[in-house]
PDB file of C-alpha atoms and ligand atoms in Angstrom:
ATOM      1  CA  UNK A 875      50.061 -64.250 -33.653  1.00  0.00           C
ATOM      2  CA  UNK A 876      50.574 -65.379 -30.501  1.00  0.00           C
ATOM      3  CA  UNK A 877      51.061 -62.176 -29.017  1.00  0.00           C
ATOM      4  CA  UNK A 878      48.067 -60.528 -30.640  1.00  0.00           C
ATOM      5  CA  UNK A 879      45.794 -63.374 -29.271  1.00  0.00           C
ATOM      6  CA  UNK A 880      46.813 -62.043 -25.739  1.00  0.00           C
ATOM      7  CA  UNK A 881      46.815 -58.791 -26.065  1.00  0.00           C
ATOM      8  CA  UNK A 882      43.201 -59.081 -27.500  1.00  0.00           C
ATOM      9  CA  UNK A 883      42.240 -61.296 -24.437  1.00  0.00           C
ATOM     10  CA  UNK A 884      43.998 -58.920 -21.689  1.00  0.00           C
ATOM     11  CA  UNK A 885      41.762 -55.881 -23.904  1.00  0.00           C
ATOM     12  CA  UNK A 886      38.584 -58.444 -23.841  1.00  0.00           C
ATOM     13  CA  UNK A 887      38.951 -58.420 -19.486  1.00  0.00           C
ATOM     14  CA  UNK A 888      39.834 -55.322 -18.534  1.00  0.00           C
ATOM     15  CA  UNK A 889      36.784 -54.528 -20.306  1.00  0.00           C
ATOM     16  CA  UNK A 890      34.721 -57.268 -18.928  1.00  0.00           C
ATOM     17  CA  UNK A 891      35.758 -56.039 -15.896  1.00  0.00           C
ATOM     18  CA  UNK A 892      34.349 -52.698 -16.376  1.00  0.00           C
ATOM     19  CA  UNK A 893      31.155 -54.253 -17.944  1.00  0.00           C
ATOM     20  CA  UNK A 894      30.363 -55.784 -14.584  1.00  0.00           C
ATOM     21  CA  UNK A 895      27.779 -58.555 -14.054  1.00  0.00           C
ATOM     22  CA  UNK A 896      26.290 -58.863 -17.601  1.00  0.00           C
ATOM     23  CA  UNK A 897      29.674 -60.259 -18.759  1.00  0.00           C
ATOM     24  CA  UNK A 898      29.305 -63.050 -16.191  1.00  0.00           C
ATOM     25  CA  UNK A 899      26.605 -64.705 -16.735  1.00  0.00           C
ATOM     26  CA  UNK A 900      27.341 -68.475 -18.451  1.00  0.00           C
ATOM     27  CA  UNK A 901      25.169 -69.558 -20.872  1.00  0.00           C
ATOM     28  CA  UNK A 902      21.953 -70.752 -20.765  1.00  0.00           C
ATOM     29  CA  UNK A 903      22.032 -73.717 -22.656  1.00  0.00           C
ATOM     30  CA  UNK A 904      24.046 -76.778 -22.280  1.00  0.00           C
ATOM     31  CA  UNK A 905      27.322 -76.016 -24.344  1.00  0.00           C
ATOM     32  CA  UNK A 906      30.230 -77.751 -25.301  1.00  0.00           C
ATOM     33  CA  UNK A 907      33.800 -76.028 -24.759  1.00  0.00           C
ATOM     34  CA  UNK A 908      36.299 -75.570 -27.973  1.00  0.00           C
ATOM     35  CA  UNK A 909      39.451 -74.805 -28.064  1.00  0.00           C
ATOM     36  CA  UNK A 910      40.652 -71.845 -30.585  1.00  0.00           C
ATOM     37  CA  UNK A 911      44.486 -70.870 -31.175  1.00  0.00           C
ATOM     38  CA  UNK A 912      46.902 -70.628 -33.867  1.00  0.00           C
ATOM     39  CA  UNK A 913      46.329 -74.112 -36.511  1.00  0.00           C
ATOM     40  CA  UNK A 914      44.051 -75.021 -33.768  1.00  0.00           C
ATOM     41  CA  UNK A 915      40.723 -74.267 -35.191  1.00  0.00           C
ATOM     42  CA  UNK A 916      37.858 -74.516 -32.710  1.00  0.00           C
ATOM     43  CA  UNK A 917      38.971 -78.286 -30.928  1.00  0.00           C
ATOM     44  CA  UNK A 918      36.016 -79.930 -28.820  1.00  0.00           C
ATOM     45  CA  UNK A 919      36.583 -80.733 -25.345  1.00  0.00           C
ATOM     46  CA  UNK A 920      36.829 -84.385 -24.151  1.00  0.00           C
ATOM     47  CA  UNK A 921      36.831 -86.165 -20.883  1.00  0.00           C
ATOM     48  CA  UNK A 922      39.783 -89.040 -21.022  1.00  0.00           C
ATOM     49  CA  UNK A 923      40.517 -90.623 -17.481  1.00  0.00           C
ATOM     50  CA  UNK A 924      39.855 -87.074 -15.314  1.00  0.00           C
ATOM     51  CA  UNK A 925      41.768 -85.207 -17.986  1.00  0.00           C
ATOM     52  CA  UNK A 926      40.382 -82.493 -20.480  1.00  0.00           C
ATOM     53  CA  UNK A 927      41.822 -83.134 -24.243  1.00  0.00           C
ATOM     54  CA  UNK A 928      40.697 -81.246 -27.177  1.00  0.00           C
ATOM     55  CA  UNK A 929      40.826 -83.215 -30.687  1.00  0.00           C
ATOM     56  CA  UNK A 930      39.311 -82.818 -34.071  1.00  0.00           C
ATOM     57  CA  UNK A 931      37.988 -85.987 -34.061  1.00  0.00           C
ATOM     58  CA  UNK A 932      37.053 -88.314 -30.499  1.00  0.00           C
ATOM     59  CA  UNK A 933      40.063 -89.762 -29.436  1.00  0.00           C
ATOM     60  CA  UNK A 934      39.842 -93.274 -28.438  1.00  0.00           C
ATOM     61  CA  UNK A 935      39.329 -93.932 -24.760  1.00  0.00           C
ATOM     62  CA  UNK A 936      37.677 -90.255 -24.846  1.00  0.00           C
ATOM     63  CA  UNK A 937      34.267 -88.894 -24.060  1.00  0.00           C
ATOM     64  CA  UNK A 938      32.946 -85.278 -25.795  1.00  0.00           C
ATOM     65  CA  UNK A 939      31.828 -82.982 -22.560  1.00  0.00           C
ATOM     66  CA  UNK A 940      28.665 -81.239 -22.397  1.00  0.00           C
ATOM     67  CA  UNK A 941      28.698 -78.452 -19.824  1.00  0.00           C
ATOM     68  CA  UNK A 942      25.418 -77.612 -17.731  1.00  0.00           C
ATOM     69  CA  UNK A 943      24.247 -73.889 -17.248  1.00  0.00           C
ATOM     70  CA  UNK A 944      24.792 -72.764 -13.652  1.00  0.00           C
ATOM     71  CA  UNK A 945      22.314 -71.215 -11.264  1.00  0.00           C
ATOM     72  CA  UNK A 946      25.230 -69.989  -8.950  1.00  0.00           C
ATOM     73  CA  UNK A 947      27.488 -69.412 -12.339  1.00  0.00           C
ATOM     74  CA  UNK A 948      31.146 -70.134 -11.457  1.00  0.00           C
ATOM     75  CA  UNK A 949      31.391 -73.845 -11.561  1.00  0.00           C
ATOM     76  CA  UNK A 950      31.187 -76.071 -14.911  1.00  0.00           C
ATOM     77  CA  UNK A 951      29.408 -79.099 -14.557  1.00  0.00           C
ATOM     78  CA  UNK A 952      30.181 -81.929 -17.643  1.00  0.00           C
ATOM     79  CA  UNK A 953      28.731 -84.659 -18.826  1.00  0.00           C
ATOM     80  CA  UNK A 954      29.151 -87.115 -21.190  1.00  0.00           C
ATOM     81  CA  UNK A 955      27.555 -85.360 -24.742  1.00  0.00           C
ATOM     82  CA  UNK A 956      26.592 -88.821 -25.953  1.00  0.00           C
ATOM     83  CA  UNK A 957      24.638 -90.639 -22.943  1.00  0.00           C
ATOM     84  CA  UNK A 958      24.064 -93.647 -25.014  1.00  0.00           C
ATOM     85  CA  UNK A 959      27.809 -94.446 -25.243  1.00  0.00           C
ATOM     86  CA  UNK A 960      29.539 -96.242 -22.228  1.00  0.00           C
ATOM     87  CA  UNK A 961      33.311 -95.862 -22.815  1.00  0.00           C
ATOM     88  CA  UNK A 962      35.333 -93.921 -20.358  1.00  0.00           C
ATOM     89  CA  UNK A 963      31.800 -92.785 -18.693  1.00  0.00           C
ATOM     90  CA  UNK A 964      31.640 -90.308 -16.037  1.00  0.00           C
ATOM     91  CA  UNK A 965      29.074 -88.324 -14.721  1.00  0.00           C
ATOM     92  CA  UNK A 966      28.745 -84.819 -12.838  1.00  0.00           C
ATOM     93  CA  UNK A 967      32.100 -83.608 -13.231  1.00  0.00           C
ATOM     94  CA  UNK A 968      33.804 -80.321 -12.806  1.00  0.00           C
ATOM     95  CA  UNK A 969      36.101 -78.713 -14.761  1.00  0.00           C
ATOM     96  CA  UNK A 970      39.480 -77.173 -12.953  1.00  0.00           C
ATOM     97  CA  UNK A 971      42.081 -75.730 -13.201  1.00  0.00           C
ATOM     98  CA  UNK A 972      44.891 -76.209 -11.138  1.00  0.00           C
ATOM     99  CA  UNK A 973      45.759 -73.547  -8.698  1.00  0.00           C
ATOM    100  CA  UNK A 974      48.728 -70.971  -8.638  1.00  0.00           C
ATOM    101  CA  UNK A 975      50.492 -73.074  -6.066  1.00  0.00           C
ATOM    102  CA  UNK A 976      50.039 -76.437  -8.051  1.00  0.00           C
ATOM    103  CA  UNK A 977      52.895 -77.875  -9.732  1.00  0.00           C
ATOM    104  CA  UNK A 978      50.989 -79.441 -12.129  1.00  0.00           C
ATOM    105  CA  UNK A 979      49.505 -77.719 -15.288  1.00  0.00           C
ATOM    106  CA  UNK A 980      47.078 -79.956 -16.770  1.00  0.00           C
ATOM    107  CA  UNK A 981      43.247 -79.010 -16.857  1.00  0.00           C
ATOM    108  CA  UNK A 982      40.581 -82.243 -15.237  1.00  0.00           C
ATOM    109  CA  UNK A 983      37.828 -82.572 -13.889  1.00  0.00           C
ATOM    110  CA  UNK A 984      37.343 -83.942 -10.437  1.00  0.00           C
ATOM    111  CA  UNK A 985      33.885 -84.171  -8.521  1.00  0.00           C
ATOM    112  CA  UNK A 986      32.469 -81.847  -6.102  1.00  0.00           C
ATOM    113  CA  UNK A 987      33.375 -83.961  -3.198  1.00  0.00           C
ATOM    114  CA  UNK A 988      37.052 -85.113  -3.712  1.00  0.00           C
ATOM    115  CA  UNK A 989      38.106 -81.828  -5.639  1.00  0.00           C
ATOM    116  CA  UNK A 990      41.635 -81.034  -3.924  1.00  0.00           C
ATOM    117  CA  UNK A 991      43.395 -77.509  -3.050  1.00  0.00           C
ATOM    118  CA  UNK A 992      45.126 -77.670  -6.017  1.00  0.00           C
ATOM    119  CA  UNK A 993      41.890 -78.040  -8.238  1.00  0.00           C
ATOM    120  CA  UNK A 994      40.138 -74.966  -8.834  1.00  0.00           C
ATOM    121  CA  UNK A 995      36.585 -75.230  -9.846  1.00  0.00           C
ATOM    122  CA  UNK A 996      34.799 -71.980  -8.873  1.00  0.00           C
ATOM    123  CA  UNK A 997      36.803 -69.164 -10.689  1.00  0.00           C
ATOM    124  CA  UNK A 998      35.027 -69.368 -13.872  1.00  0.00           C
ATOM    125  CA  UNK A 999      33.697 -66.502 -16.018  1.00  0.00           C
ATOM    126  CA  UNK A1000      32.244 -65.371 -19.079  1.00  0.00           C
ATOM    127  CA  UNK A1001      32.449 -62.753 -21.319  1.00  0.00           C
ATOM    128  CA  UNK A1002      30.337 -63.241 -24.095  1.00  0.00           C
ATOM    129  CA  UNK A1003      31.478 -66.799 -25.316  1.00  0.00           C
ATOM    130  CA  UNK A1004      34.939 -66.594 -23.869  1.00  0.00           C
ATOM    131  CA  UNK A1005      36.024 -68.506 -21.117  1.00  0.00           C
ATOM    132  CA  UNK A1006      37.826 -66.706 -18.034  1.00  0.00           C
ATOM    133  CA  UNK A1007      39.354 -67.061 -14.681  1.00  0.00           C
ATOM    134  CA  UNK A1008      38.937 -64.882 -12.082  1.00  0.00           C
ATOM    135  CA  UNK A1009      42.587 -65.076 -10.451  1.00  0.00           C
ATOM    136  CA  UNK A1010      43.056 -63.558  -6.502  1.00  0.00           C
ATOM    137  CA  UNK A1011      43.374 -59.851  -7.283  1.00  0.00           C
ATOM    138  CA  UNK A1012      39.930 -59.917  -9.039  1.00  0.00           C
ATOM    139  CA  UNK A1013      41.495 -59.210 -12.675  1.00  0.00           C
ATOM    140  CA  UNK A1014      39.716 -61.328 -15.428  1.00  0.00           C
ATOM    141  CA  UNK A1015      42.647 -63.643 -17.002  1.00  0.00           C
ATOM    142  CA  UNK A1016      42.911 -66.545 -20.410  1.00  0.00           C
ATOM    143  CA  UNK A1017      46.191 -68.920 -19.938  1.00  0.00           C
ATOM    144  CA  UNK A1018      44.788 -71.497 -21.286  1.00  0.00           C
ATOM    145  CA  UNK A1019      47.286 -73.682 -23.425  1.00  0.00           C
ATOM    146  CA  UNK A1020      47.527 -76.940 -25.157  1.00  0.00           C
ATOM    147  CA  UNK A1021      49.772 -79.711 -25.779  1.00  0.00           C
ATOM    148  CA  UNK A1022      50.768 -82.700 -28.463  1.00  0.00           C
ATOM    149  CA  UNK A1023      49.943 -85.837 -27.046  1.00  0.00           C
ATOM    150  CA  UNK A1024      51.167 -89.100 -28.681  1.00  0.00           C
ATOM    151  CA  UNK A1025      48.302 -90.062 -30.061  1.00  0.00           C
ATOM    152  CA  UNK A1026      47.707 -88.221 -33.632  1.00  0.00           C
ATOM    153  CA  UNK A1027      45.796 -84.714 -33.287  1.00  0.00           C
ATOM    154  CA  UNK A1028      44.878 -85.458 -29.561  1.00  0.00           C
ATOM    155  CA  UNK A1029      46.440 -82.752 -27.677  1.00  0.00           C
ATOM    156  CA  UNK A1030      46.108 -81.826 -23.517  1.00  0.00           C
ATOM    157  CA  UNK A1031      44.703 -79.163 -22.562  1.00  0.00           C
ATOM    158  CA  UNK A1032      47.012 -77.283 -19.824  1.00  0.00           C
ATOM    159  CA  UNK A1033      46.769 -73.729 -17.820  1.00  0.00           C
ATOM    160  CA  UNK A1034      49.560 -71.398 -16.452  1.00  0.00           C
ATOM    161  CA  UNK A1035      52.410 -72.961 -18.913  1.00  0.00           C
ATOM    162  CA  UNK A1036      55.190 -71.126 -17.528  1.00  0.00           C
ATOM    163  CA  UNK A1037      58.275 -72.743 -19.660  1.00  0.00           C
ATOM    164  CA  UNK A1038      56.469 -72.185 -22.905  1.00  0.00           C
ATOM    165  CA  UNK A1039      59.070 -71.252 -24.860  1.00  0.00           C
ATOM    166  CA  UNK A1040      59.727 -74.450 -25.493  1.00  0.00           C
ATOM    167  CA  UNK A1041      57.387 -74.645 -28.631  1.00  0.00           C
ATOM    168  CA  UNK A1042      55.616 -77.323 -27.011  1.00  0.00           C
ATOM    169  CA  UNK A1043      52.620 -75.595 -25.986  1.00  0.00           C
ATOM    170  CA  UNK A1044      50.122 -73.463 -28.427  1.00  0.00           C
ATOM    171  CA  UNK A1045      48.151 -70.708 -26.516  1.00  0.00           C
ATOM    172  CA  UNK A1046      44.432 -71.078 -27.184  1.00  0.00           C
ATOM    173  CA  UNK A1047      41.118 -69.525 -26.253  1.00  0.00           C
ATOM    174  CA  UNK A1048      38.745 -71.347 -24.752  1.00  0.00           C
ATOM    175  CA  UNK A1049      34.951 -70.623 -26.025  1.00  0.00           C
ATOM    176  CA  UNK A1050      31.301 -71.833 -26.104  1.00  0.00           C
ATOM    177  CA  UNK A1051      30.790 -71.463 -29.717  1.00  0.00           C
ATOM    178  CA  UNK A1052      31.681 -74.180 -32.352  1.00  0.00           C
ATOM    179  CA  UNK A1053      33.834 -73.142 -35.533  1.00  0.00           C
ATOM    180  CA  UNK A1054      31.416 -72.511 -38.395  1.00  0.00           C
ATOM    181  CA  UNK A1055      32.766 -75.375 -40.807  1.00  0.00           C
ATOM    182  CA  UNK A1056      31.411 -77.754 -37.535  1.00  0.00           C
TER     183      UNK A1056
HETATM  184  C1  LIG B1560      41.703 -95.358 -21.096  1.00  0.00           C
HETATM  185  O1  LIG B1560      40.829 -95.091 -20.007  1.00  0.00           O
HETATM  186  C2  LIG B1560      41.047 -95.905 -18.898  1.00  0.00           C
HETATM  187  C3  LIG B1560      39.959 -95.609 -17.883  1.00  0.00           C
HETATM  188  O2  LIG B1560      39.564 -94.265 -17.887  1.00  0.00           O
HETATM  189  C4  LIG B1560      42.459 -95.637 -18.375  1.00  0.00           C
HETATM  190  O3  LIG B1560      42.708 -96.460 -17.276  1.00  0.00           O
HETATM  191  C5  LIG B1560      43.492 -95.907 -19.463  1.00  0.00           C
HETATM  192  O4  LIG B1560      44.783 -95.527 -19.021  1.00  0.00           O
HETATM  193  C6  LIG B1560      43.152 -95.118 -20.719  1.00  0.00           C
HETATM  194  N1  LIG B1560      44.046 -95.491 -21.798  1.00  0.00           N
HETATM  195  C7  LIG B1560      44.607 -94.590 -22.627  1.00  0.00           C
HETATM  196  C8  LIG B1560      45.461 -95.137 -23.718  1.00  0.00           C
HETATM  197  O5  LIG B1560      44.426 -93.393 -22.509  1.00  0.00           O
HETATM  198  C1  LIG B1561      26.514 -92.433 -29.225  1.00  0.00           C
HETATM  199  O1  LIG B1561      27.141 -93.645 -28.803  1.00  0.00           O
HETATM  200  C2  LIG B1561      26.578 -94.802 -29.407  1.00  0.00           C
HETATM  201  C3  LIG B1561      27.222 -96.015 -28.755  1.00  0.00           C
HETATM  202  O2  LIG B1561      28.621 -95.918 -28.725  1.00  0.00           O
HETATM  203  C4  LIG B1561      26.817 -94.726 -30.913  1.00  0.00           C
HETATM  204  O3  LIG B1561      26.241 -95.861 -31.537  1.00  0.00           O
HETATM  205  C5  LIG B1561      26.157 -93.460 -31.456  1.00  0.00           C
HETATM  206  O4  LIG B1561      26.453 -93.321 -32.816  1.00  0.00           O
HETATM  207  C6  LIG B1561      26.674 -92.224 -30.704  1.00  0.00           C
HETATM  208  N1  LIG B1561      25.928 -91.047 -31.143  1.00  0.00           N
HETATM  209  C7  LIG B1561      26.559 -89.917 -31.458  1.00  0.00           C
HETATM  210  C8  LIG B1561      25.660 -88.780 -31.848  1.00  0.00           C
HETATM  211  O5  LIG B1561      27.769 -89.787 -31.455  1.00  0.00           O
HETATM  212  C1  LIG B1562      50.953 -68.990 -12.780  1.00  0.00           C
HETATM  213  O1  LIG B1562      52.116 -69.679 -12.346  1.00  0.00           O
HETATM  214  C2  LIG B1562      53.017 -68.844 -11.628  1.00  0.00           C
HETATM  215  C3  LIG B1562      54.269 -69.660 -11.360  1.00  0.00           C
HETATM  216  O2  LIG B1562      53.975 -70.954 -10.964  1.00  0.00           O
HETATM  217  C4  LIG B1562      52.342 -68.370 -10.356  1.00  0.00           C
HETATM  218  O3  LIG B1562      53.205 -67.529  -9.644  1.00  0.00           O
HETATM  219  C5  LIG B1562      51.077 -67.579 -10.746  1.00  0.00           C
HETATM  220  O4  LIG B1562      50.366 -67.183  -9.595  1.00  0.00           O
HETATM  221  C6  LIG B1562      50.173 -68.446 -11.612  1.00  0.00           C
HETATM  222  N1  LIG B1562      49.023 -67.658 -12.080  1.00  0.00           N
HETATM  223  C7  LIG B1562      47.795 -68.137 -12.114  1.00  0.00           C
HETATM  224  C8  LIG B1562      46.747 -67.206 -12.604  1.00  0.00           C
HETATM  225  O5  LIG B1562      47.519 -69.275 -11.776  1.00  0.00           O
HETATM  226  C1  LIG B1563      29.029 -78.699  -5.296  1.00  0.00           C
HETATM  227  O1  LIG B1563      28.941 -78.197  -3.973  1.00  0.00           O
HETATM  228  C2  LIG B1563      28.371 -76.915  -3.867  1.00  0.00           C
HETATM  229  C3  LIG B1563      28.432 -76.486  -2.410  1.00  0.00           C
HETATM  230  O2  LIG B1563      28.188 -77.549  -1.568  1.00  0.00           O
HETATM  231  C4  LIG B1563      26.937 -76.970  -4.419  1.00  0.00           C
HETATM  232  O3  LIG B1563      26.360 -75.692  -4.363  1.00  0.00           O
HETATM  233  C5  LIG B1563      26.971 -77.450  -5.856  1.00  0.00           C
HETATM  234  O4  LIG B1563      25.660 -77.585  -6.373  1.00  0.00           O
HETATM  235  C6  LIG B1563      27.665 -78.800  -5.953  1.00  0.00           C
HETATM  236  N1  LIG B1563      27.804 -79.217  -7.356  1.00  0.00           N
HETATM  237  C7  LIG B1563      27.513 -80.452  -7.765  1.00  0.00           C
HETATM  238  C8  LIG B1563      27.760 -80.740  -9.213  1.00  0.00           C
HETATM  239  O5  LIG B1563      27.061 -81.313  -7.027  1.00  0.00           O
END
């Protein structure tokens, strides 16, 4: 399964790659960001203390993102999707992801001013409704994972696993579209 995902992503860049500027452009609407992988069915994207979790249903102490389109395109801006609710606010955001020399694995979001080296907020890309990273060498790439958390269906979202083979971690796809039983 898990190897089919891949392959299908690696297929899905090399030809967004070829396709050139169309497949960059984000979308044009405010979105929301869901996570899609094996028993992981299309998770939404929440804020909880700097870190991005996905869930089926809002974790406490959590706040459901909703992404700005970009002018300039490579940056994600987030929000909280509920402005009427207070708990665990933030505002302005960016989503990273941290760099290839980070020892850390976990996807945030930090804000445009105090983002470190290690946070990488200006690599994103889009083909169609998939979310992509442009690495160094220009190649179009997916490693985005995620991770049990203690609290029931909560689980981390994390990029670059390299030890996965511990079971821990399910690869997923990262998308703008919401599963159709939403
Ligand atoms: C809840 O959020 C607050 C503030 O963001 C944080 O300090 C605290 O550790 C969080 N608690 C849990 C259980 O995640
Ligand atoms: C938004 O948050 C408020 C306050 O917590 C809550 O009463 C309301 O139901 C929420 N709306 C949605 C659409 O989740
Ligand atoms: C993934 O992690 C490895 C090992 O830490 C690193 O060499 C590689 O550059 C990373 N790739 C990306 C795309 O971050
Ligand atoms: C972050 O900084 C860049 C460059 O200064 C700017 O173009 C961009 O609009 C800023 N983003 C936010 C959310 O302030």
């Amino acid at each position: 399964m898990r190897a089919v995902s891949i392959f299908s992503l690696l297929a899905l860049s090399s030809f967004a790659a070829a396709a050139g500027v169309e497949s960059r452009s984000s979308p044009s609407e405010s979105y929301s960001l869901y996570a899609y992988g094996e028993d992981v069915g299309g998770l939404p994207l929440y804020y909880s203390d700097g870190n991005a979790v996905v869930s089926k249903k809002a974790p406490a102490n959590a706040t459901e993102v909703t992404f700005s389109p970009s002018s300039s395109g490579d940056s994600m801006v987030g929000n909280p999707a509920n402005s009427t609710s207070t708990k665990n606010s933030f505002s302005d955001q960016e989503l990273f992801i941290p760099s290839s020399d980070s020892s850390s694995t976990q996807v945030g979001f930090t804000s445009n001013s105090t983002a470190t080296d290690d946070e990488v907020t200006n690599k994103f890309v889009w083909y169609g409704n998939f979310l992509l990273v442009e690495e160094d060498s220009g190649e179009y790439t997916s490693l985005f994972y995620v991770k049990k958390t203690s609290q029931e269906d909560v689980y981390s979202l994390q990029w670059n696993v390299t030890d996965e083979d511990d079971g821990e971690f399910i690869s997923v796809s990262m998308r703008s579209i919401a599963p159709s039983n939403a």
